[in-house]
Phi, psi and omega in degrees: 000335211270317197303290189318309149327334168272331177285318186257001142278335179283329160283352160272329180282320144311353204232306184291009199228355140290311179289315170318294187302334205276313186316296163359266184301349171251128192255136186296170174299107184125001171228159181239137170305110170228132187299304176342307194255001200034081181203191170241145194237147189256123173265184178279090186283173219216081137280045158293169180210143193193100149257005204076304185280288200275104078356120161180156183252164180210120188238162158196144163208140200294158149339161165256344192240145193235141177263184198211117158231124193036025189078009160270122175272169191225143167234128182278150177228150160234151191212127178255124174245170182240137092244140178060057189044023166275157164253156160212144201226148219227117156220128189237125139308132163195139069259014205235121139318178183270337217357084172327133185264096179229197196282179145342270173308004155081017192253160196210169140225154179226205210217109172232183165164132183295128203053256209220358189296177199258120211311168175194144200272122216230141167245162180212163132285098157000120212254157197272327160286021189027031169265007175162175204253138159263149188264155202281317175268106180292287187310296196298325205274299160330323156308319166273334171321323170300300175286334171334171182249313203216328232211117153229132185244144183240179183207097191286050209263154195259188167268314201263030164116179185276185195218132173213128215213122160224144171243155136353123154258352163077224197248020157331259185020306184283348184253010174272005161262356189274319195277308176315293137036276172293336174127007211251106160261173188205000000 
């Protein structure tokens, strides 16, 4: 009786120290398990497309920080897209828009800035579903983005106050020759 009993805390502490480690390690979609901080780090994901009719590269990647709204979490996405040799860098809330607090003509400005460098003042267009903004220098902003160490952070107003979103800059990197490629130099 005794053994069995010992045979079986043992297959129980195995089985919750199993349940446990799997629980860790698993992550949403679009973040990787990193051990060091035991947390999940968000990369760059690839929607691109090429069917014969459509061409275009499209990268995004979430936030590492989630915003707050009406009691709603927000996950920020930033996005470079190429089509027809443009670049246009994309950045929206969701499942909540950012709905940028701007003029009439639908033009803003916010606040972005790299690693820990000092803000710098960026301009943008409202996106037509008022879930988020395109930035007017594509190129200038992607240059930096580049030269970055780990990081961009943005600073967004809203109607219900500002959004400040920082992203990875990951592995962007591995994809400027796929945009030079296409025609998107920066």
């Amino acid at each position: 009786m005794k053994k069995a009993l010992s045979a079986g805390i043992v297959s129980l502490v195995a089985f919750i120290s199993f349940t446990a480690s799997a629980n860790a390690n698993w992550c949403d979609i679009g973040y990787d398990y990193n051990a060091s901080t035991n947390s999940c780090d968000p990369y760059w994901m690839d929607f691109s497309e090429n069917d014969g009719f459509t061409s275009y590269i499209q990268l995004g990647v979430q936030s590492s920080n989630k915003g707050f709204d009406s009691g709603f979490s927000i996950t920020y996405w930033l996005e470079l897209i190429c089509e027809k040799r443009k670049l246009s860098v994309r950045v929206y809330g969701d499942p909540l828009g950012l709905y940028a607090d701007t003029n009439l003509y639908g033009s803003g400005s916010g606040q972005v800035k790299f690693d820990n460098g000092q803000p710098k003042t960026i301009r943008y267009q409202r996106t037509s579903d008022l879930e988020g903004v395109w930035l007017s220098d594509a190129r200038g902003f992607v240059r930096g983005l580049m030269r970055s160490n780990s990081s961009v952070s943005f600073k967004i107003f809203g109607i219900n106050g500002p959004h400040i979103a920082t992203f990875p800059k990951g592995d962007v990197g591995s994809y400027a020759k796929s945009l030079r490629n296409r025609g998107c130099n920066f």
